[in-house]
Amino acid sequence: MNKKLRPAVIAGNWKMNKTPAETTALINEMKPLVKDANCKVVLCVPFIDIAAAVAAAEGSNIEIGAENVHFKESGAYTGEISAQMLVESGVKYVVIGHSERRQYFGETDQTVNLRTLAALNAGLTAIVCVGETLEQRELGYTETLLKFQTKMALTNVTKDQLKNVIIAYEPVWAIGTGVTATAEQADEGNGYVREAIAEVYGKDVAETVTIQYGGSMNAKNADELVAKTNVDGGLIGGASLKAEDFSIIVKAASK
């Protein structure tokens, strides 16, 4: 991390977990544990939990995000949620292009870009996910793929809008597989992302962009990961569902 240049952000991605009642209980448990954080603390929750999360987090340093957003303002898109709906629900962040959205729900680099633009135009901060599969890594395409995905996601994003973009590098091969990338691999992947941003916006701008690591960061490896230059926090999956574990990660990023 380099907090002099860019903020550290720990964001929980709850995925399809927790009812509204469970959301209230978990956030109330978390609040005293993360109240002294020296980093941004975000919880990205299922759509059904947003109202409960916003209410529970009110007055605390925890900010609420969503897990997806549609790229149209309105229309015949059954089951989808627009950026303006999120804004009026009290959401400030939204995860876009998570590997599970790409793998199971047909998300593409093009739709990731459209969703990113929609989120930014509505005033949301976009947490944009990029990452390679094990096969792509073994073929030697990690750098090429990460730079391509990053540039695609940021197409038509202005330098001013980039201030509201966070990139999360999530190696697909290290998510829910029990395999964790080394701190060096995480830093390398985040570094490729920063290089891609520099190639488009310039090195000085790239140094101001928060790049998270999203590949199974947990209470045990958080210290080692956030000590790396290009790791500016994490997009946390399973560990964000446990108040104590999540608080340990927040403390690591607060140093």
XYZ file of N, CA, C and O in Angstrom, residues 1-3 6-11 34 36-42 210 212-213 217-219 221-228 231-236 245-255:
192
model
N 0.838 -1.195 0.000
C 0.000 0.000 0.000
C 0.875 1.247 0.000
O 2.001 1.231 0.468
N 0.305 2.288 -0.535
C 0.955 3.591 -0.443
C -0.140 4.615 -0.174
O -0.701 5.210 -1.098
N -0.461 4.804 1.102
C -1.594 5.649 1.477
C -1.367 7.126 1.201
O -2.316 7.911 1.218
N -2.854 7.010 -2.507
C -4.188 6.478 -2.790
C -4.763 5.815 -1.541
O -4.021 5.298 -0.699
N -6.087 5.838 -1.395
C -6.698 5.251 -0.199
C -6.696 3.720 -0.234
O -6.809 3.108 -1.298
N -6.540 3.129 0.930
C -6.690 1.685 1.060
C -8.168 1.390 1.305
O -8.829 2.092 2.066
N -8.675 0.355 0.648
C -10.095 0.026 0.758
C -10.252 -1.474 1.010
O -9.765 -2.301 0.239
N -10.933 -1.801 2.092
C -11.320 -3.187 2.364
C -12.816 -3.282 2.113
O -13.618 -2.630 2.790
N -13.193 -4.077 1.116
C -14.602 -4.215 0.748
C -15.034 -5.668 0.862
O -14.410 -6.549 0.258
N -14.486 -2.308 13.805
C -13.799 -1.600 12.714
C -13.891 -0.082 12.852
O -13.459 0.648 11.963
N -12.276 2.129 14.376
C -11.032 2.905 14.380
C -10.188 2.664 13.134
O -8.985 2.961 13.119
N -10.809 2.155 12.088
C -10.066 1.796 10.876
C -9.388 3.001 10.235
O -9.971 4.082 10.145
N -8.160 2.777 9.791
C -7.426 3.792 9.031
C -7.426 3.400 7.553
O -6.407 3.435 6.872
N -8.588 2.986 7.091
C -8.813 2.648 5.690
C -10.313 2.724 5.458
O -11.088 2.796 6.413
N -10.728 2.696 4.211
C -12.152 2.698 3.927
C -12.704 1.291 4.123
O -12.080 0.309 3.731
N -13.895 1.218 4.723
C -14.533 -0.064 4.992
C -15.878 -0.099 4.258
O -16.733 0.756 4.468
N -16.035 -1.082 3.384
C -17.226 -1.174 2.542
C -17.795 -2.584 2.625
O -17.043 -3.560 2.667
N -6.715 3.124 -6.589
C -6.720 2.015 -5.638
C -6.925 0.700 -6.383
O -7.900 0.538 -7.127
N -7.255 -3.264 -5.535
C -7.420 -4.269 -4.487
C -6.941 -5.634 -4.976
O -6.843 -5.887 -6.172
N -6.710 -6.516 -4.003
C -6.493 -7.917 -4.330
C -7.737 -8.676 -3.910
O -8.227 -8.501 -2.783
N -8.200 -13.265 0.128
C -7.534 -12.582 1.243
C -8.284 -12.935 2.520
O -9.511 -12.904 2.558
N -7.543 -13.287 3.561
C -8.185 -13.695 4.803
C -7.398 -13.179 6.008
O -6.391 -12.470 5.863
N -7.862 -13.542 7.195
C -7.248 -13.041 8.423
C -5.793 -13.474 8.566
O -4.987 -12.788 9.196
N -3.541 -14.151 5.931
C -2.578 -13.668 4.940
C -2.684 -12.172 4.655
O -1.932 -11.634 3.839
N -3.622 -11.485 5.318
C -3.864 -10.066 5.019
C -2.625 -9.201 5.247
O -2.298 -8.349 4.421
N -1.929 -9.405 6.356
C -0.751 -8.586 6.664
C 0.287 -8.656 5.549
O 0.833 -7.632 5.122
N 0.564 -9.875 5.100
C 1.582 -10.063 4.065
C 1.143 -9.442 2.742
O 1.954 -8.828 2.031
N -0.139 -9.572 2.421
C -0.629 -9.058 1.143
C -0.621 -7.531 1.095
O -0.130 -6.932 0.136
N -1.176 -6.893 2.126
C -1.282 -5.424 2.091
C 0.073 -4.743 2.284
O 0.188 -3.532 2.084
N 1.091 -5.512 2.650
C 2.437 -4.940 2.768
C 3.063 -4.701 1.394
O 4.052 -3.973 1.278
N 2.473 -5.296 0.366
C 3.005 -5.148 -0.986
C 2.638 -3.784 -1.575
O 1.549 -3.267 -1.346
N -0.744 -3.495 -3.611
C -1.970 -4.051 -3.022
C -2.573 -3.019 -2.070
O -2.088 -2.822 -0.963
N -3.642 -2.380 -2.523
C -4.238 -1.269 -1.772
C -5.507 -1.691 -1.024
O -6.498 -0.971 -0.985
N -5.470 -2.890 -0.460
C -6.639 -3.402 0.232
C -7.142 -4.655 -0.448
O -6.431 -5.276 -1.250
N -8.387 -5.027 -0.153
C -8.891 -6.271 -0.711
C -10.385 -6.272 -0.934
O -11.133 -5.526 -0.291
N -10.800 -7.115 -1.882
C -12.215 -7.437 -2.073
C -12.400 -8.797 -1.435
O -11.910 -9.807 -1.947
N -13.079 -8.820 -0.306
C -13.078 -9.980 0.584
C -14.362 -10.789 0.441
O -15.462 -10.241 0.572
N -12.977 -12.056 11.699
C -12.018 -12.215 10.602
C -11.939 -10.950 9.757
O -10.845 -10.507 9.374
N -13.094 -10.382 9.456
C -13.122 -9.169 8.642
C -12.405 -8.031 9.355
O -11.652 -7.272 8.734
N -12.591 -7.937 10.649
C -11.948 -6.856 11.405
C -10.437 -7.009 11.429
O -9.697 -6.015 11.429
N -9.944 -8.231 11.416
C -8.496 -8.476 11.389
C -7.916 -7.978 10.069
O -6.831 -7.371 10.024
N -8.641 -8.207 8.973
C -8.197 -7.731 7.670
C -8.200 -6.202 7.633
O -7.277 -5.569 7.113
N -9.244 -5.599 8.185
C -9.330 -4.143 8.255
C -8.160 -3.583 9.053
O -7.546 -2.578 8.668
N -7.839 -4.226 10.158
C -6.705 -3.768 10.992
C -5.382 -3.866 10.224
O -4.509 -3.011 10.358
N -5.247 -4.916 9.407
C -4.025 -5.067 8.617
C -3.876 -3.910 7.637
O -2.775 -3.386 7.436
N -4.995 -3.511 7.031
C -4.962 -2.414 6.065
C -4.910 -1.049 6.732
O -4.714 -0.032 6.052
N -5.073 -1.017 8.035
C -5.064 0.258 8.783
C -3.678 0.646 9.246
O -3.482 1.744 9.773
N -2.715 -0.237 9.094
C -1.367 0.019 9.592
C -0.634 1.023 8.719
O -0.940 1.178 7.548
